[in-house]
Short mmCIF file of C-alpha atoms in Angstrom, two decimals:
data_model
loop_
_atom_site.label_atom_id
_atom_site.label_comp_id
_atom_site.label_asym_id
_atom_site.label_seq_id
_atom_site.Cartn_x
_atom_site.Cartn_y
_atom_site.Cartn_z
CA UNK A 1 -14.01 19.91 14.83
CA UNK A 2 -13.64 16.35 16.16
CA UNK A 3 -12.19 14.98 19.55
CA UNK A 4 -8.75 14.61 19.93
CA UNK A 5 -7.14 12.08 22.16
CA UNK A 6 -3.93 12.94 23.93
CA UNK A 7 -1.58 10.45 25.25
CA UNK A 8 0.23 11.80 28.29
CA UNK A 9 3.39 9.15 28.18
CA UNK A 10 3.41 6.10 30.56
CA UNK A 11 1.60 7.79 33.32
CA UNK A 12 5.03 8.95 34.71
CA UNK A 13 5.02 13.05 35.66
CA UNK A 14 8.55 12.99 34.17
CA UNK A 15 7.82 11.51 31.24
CA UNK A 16 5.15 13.42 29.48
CA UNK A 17 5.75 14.66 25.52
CA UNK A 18 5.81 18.44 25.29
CA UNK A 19 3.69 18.04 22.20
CA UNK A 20 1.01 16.38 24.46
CA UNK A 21 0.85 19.70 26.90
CA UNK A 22 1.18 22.02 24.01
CA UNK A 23 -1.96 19.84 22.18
CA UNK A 24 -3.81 20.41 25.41
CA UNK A 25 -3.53 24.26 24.91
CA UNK A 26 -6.25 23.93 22.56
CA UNK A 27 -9.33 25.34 22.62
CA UNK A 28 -12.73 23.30 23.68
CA UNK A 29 -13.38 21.16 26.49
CA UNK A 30 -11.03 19.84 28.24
CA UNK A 31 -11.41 15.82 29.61
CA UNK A 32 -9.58 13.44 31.45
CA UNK A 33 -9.61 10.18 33.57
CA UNK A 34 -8.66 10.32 37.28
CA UNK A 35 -5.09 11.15 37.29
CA UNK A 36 -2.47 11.06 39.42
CA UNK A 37 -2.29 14.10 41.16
CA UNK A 38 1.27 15.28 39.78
CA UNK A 39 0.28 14.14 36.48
CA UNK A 40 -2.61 16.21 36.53
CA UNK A 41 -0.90 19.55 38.00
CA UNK A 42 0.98 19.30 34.89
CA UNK A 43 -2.32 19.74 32.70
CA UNK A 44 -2.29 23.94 31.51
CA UNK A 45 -5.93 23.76 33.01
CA UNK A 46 -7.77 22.01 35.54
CA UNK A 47 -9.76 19.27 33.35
CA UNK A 48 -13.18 18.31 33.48
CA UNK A 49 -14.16 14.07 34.64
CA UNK A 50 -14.48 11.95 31.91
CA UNK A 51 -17.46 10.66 31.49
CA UNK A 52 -18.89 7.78 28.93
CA UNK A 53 -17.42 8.26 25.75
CA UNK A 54 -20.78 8.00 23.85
CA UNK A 55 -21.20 11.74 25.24
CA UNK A 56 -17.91 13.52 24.45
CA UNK A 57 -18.63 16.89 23.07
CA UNK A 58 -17.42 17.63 19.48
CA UNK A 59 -13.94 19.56 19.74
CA UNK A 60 -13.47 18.11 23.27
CA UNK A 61 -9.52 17.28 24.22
CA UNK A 62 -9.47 13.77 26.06
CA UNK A 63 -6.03 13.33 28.33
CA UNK A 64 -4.62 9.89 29.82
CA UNK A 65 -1.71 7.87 30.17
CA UNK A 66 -1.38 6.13 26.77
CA UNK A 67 -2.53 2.71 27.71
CA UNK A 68 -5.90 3.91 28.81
CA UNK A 69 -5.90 6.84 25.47
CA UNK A 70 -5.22 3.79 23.53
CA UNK A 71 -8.48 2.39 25.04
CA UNK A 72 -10.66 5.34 24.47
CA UNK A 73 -8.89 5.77 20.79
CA UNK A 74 -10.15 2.57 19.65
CA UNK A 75 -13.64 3.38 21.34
CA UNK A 76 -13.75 6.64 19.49
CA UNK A 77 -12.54 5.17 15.99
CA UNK A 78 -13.36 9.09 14.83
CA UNK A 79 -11.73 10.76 17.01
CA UNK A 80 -7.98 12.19 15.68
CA UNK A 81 -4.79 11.11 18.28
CA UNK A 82 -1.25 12.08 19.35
CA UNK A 83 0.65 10.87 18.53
CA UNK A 84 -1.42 9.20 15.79
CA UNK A 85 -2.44 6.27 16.37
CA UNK A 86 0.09 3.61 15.10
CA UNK A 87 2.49 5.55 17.43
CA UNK A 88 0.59 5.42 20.25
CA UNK A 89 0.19 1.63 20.23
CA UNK A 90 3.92 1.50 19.67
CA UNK A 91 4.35 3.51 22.93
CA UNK A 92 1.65 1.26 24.82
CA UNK A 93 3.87 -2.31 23.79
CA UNK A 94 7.12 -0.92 24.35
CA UNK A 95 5.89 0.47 27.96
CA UNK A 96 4.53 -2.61 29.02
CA UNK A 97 7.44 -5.20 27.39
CA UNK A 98 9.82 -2.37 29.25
CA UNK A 99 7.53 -2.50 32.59
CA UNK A 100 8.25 -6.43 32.17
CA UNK A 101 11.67 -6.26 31.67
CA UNK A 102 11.95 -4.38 34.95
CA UNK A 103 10.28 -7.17 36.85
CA UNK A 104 12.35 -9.69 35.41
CA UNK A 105 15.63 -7.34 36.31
CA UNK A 106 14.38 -6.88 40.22
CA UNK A 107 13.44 -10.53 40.50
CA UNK A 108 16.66 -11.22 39.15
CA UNK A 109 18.02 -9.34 42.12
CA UNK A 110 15.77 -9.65 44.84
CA UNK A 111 14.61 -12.94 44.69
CA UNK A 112 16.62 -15.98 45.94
CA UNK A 113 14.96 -18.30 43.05
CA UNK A 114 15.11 -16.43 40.70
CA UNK A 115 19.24 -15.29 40.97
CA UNK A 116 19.71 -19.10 40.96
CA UNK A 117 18.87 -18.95 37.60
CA UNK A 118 20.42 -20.24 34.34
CA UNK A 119 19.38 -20.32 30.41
CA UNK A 120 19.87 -23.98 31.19
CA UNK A 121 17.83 -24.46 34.14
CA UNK A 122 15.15 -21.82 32.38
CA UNK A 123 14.37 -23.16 29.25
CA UNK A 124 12.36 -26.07 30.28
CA UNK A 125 9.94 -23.73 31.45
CA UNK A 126 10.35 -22.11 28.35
CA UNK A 127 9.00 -25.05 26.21
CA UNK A 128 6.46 -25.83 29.31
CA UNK A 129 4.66 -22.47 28.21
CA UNK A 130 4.76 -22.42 24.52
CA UNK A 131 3.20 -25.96 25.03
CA UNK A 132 0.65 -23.97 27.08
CA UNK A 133 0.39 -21.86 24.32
CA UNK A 134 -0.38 -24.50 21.92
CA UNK A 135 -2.82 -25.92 24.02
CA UNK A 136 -4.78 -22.60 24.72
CA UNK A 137 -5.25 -22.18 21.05
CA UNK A 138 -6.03 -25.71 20.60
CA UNK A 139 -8.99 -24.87 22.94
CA UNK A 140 -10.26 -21.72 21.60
CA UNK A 141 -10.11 -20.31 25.09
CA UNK A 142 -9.10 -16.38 24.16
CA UNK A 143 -8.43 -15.32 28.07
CA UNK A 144 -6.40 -18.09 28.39
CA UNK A 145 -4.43 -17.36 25.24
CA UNK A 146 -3.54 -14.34 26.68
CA UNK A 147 -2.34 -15.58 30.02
CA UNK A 148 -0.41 -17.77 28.71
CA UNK A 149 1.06 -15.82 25.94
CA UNK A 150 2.24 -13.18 28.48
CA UNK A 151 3.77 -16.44 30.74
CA UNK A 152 6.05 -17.23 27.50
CA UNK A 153 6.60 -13.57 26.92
CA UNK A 154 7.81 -13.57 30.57
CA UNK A 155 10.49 -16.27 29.42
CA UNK A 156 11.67 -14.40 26.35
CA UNK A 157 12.22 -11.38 28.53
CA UNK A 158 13.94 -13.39 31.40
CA UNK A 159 16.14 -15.12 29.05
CA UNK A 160 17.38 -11.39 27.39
CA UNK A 161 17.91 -10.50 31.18
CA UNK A 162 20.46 -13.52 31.66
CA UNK A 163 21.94 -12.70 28.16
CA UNK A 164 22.23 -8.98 29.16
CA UNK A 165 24.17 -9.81 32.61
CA UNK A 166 26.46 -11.83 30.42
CA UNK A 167 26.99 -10.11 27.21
CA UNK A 168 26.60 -6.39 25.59
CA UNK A 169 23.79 -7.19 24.48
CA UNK A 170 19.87 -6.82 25.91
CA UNK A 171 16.40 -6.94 25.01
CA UNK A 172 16.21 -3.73 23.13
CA UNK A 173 19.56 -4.47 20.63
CA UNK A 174 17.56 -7.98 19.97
CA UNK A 175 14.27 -6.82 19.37
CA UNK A 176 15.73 -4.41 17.02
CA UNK A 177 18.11 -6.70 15.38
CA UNK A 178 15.37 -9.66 14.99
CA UNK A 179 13.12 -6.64 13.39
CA UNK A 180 15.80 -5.98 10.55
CA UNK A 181 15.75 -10.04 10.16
CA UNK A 182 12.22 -9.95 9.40
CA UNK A 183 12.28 -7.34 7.38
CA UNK A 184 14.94 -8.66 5.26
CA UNK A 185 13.02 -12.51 4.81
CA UNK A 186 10.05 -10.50 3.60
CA UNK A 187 11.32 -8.98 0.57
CA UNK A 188 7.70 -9.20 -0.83
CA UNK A 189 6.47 -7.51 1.49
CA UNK A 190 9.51 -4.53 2.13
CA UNK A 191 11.03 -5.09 -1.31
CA UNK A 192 10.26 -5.64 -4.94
CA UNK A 193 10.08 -9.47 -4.55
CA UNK A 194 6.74 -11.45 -5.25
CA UNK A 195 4.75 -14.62 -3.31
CA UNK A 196 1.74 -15.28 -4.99
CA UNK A 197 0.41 -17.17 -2.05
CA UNK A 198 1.45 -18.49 1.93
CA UNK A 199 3.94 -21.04 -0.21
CA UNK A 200 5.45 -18.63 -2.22
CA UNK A 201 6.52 -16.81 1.14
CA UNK A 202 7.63 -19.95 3.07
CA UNK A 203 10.08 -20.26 -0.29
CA UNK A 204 11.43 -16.88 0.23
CA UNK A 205 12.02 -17.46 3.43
CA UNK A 206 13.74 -20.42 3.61
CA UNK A 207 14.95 -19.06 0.49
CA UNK A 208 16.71 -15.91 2.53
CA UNK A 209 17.85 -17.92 5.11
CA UNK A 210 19.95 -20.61 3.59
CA UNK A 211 21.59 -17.40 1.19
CA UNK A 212 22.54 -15.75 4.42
CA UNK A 213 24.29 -18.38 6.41
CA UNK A 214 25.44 -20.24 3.55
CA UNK A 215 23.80 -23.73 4.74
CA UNK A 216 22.49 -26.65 3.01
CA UNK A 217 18.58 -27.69 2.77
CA UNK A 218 18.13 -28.95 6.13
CA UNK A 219 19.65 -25.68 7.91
CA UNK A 220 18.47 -24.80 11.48
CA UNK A 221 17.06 -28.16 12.31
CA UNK A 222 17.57 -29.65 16.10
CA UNK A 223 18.09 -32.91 16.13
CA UNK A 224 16.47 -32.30 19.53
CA UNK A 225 13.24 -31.81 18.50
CA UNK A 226 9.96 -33.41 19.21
CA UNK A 227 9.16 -35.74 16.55
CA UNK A 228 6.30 -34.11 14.99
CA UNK A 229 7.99 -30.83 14.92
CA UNK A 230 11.05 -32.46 13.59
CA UNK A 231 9.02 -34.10 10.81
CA UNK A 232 7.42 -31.14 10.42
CA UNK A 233 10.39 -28.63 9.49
CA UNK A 234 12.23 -31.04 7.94
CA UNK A 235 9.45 -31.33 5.48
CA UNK A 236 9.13 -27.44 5.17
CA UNK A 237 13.31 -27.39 4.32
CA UNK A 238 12.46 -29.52 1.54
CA UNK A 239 9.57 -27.85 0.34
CA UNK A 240 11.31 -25.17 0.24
CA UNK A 241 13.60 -25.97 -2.82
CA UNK A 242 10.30 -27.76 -4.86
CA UNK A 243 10.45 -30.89 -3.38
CA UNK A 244 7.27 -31.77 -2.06
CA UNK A 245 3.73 -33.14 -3.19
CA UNK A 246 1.27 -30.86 -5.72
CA UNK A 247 -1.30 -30.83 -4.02
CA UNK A 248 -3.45 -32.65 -1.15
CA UNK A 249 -4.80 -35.72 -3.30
CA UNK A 250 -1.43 -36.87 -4.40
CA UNK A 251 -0.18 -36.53 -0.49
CA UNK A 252 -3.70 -38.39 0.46
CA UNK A 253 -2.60 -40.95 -2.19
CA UNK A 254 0.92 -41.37 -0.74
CA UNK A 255 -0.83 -41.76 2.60
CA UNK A 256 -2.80 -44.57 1.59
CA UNK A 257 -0.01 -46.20 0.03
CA UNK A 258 2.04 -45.97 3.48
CA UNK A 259 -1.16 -47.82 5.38
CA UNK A 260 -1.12 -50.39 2.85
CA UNK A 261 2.17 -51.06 3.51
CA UNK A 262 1.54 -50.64 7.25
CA UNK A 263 -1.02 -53.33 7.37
CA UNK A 264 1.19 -55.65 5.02
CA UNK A 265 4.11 -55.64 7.31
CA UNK A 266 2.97 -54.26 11.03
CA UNK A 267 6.38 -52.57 12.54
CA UNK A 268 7.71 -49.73 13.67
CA UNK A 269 9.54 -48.59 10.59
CA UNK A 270 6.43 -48.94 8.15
CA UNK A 271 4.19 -47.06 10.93
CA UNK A 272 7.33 -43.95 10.97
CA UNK A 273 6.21 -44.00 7.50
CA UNK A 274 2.42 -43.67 7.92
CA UNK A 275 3.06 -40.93 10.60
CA UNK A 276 5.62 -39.10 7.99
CA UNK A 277 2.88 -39.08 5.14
CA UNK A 278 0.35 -38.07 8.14
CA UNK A 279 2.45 -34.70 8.43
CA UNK A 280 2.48 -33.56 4.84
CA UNK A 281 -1.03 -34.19 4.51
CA UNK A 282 -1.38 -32.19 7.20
CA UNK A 283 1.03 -29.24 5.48
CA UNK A 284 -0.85 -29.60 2.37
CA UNK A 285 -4.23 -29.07 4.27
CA UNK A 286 -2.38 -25.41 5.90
CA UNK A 287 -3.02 -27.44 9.34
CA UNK A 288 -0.02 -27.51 12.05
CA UNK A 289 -0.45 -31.07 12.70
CA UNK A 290 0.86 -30.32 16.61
CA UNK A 291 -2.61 -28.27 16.92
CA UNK A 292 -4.54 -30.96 14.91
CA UNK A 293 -3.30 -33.89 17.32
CA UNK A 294 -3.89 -31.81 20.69
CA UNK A 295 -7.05 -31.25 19.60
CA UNK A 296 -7.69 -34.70 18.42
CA UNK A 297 -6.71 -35.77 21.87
CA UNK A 298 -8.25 -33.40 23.57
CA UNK A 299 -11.55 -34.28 22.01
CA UNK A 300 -10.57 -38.13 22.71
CA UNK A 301 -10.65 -37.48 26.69
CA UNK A 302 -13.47 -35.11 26.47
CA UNK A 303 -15.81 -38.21 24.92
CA UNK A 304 -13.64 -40.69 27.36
CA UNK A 305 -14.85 -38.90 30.28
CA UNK A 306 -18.14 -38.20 29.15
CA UNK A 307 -18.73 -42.06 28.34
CA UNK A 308 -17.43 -42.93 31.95
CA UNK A 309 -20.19 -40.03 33.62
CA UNK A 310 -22.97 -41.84 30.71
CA UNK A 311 -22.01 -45.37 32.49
CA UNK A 312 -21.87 -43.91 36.16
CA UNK A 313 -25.80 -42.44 36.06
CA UNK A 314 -27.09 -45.88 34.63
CA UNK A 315 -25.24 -47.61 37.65
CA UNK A 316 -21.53 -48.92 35.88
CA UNK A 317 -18.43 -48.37 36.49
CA UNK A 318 -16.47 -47.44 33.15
CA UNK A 319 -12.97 -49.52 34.37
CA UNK A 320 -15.23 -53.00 35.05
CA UNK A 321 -17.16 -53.12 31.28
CA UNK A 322 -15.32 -54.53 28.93
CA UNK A 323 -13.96 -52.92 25.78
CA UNK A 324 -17.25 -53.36 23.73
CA UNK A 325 -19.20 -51.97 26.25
CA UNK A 326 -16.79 -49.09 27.03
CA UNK A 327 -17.35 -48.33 23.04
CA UNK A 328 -20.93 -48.20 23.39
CA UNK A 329 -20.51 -45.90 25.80
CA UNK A 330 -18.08 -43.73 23.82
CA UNK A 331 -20.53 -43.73 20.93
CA UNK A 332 -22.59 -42.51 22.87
CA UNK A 333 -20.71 -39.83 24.06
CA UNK A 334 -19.84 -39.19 20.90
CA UNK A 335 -22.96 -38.58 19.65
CA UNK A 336 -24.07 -36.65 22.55
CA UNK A 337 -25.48 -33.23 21.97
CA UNK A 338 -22.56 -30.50 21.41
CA UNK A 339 -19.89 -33.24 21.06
CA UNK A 340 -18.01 -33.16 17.86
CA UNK A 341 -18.50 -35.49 15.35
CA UNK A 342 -15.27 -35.77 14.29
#
């Protein structure tokens, strides 16, 4: 026998699965984290604490709320579940996006800021945090990725709430319905369709989506957009009907070509160009050039204030030097232990 992990439902005595008590009818010890009392009176015997999970007894039965089963699932990668275990996590995301939603829905009518709300007046935060985003992956920084993934999961689920008040429609009907989208762009992955590679896939996307809305090459693109992310998708839109470089040397070549002309004529125009021919590189390389300049510039005022501390502890004040001696100092940070070389 092995153990068997038993998800009890949200952790809501109302909401448990009969097939969870039934599966707790089984023989062999019976385990369980500290429950809430009315939880646990719903148990068909009194369980036993749970202890570390190195030490659960073969044919043991482990009961808890799903989130924390989840947990000890994935500790216990032997152990059999039920639901199984792709159902379980299903249950665990849709609590917690639903436990969300009902934040957002009793903010929306309890607190004075947030009924003031708009999608107009929200959205600015909206872009705030997926910068935020951007910027935590930039930096590597995992906690922080999750923070701030769960601050711009917060706006999708505020925004459905507005949409909801206004129209029959909520966050359920457009998870589901964005689901079937994806399903239907990936028809090498759900159908008989085949992408050799990440390229291939882009293609049958964009592919998919011009065939369904019945627009021209440079569908779905904002005029409103940053300029990198502008450049960006527009450059994507063209790929995707074959028009774009083979492969990284000829976009390196067109990149040179673009400084030349830079340095021949110094404008505005001929530097749009050098930019331009910076982003396909960059979509040659696989890179998101937004991530590749945030970290560029994040490693610029990393050395910047590392140079001014180097000049501080030999007695000089980084504004007063003068621009060679600021760059000796920014070599030096540069070249300082741990700093990137790049």
């Amino acid at each position: 026998m092995t153990v068997m992990v038993v998800g009890l439902g949200p952790g809501d005595p109302d909401a448990v699965p009969i097939a969870a008590v039934r599966a707790l009818e089984r023989e062999g010890p019976l385990l369980a984290p500290a429950l809430d009392p009315a939880l646990a009176a719903l148990l068909p015997r009194a369980p036993e604490p749970l202890g570390p999970l190195g030490e659960i007894p073969d044919g043991a039965v482990v009961a808890a709320p799903d989130a924390e089963a989840l947990r000890i699932a994935r500790a216990l990668p032997g152990a059999e579940t039920l639901p199984p275990r792709p159902a379980l996590r299903a249950r665990v995301i849709g609590a917690g996006v639903a436990r969300l939603a009902e934040v957002g829905a009793h903010l929306r009518r309890e607190c004075p800021w947030d009924r003031e709300q708009t999608a107009a007046t929200i959205v600015p935060h909206t872009i705030e945090e997926a910068f935020e985003v951007a910027e935590a992956v930039a930096a590597g920084d995992v906690p922080r990725q999750a923070d701030e993934i769960g601050d711009l999961l917060f706006q999708a689920v505020f925004l459905a709430q507005l949409l909801e008040e206004s129209e029959a429609i909520d966050l359920g009907s457009i998870a589901d319905d964005h689901a079937t989208k994806l399903v239907a762009r990936h028809p090498h992955v759900y159908g008989d369709a085949v992408a050799a590679d990440a390229r291939g896939v882009r293609g049958l996307w964009e592919r998919q989506k011009r065939e369904s809305r019945g627009q021209g090459i440079f569908h779905d693109l904002p005029p409103g957009l940053p300029a990198l992310a502008y450049a960006t998708k527009a450059q994507r839109r063209a790929a995707a009907v074959g028009f774009e470089y083979p492969d990284v040397d000829a976009a390196l070549d067109k990149l040179r070509e673009e400084l030349g002309e830079l340095e021949a004529a110094p404008g505005g125009r001929e530097l749009g160009d050098v930019l331009f021919a910076c982003v396909a590189v960059a979509r040659m390389l696989g890179e998101d050039p937004e991530l590749a300049l945030r970290a560029a510039a994040g490693r610029f005022r990393q050395r910047v204030e590392r140079a001014a501390e180097l000049a501080a502890e030999a007695g000089e004040r980084f504004e007063e030097l003068d621009p060679g001696a600021q760059l000796g100092w920014y070599e030096q940070a540069r070249a300082a232990p741990g700093a990137s070389p790049a």
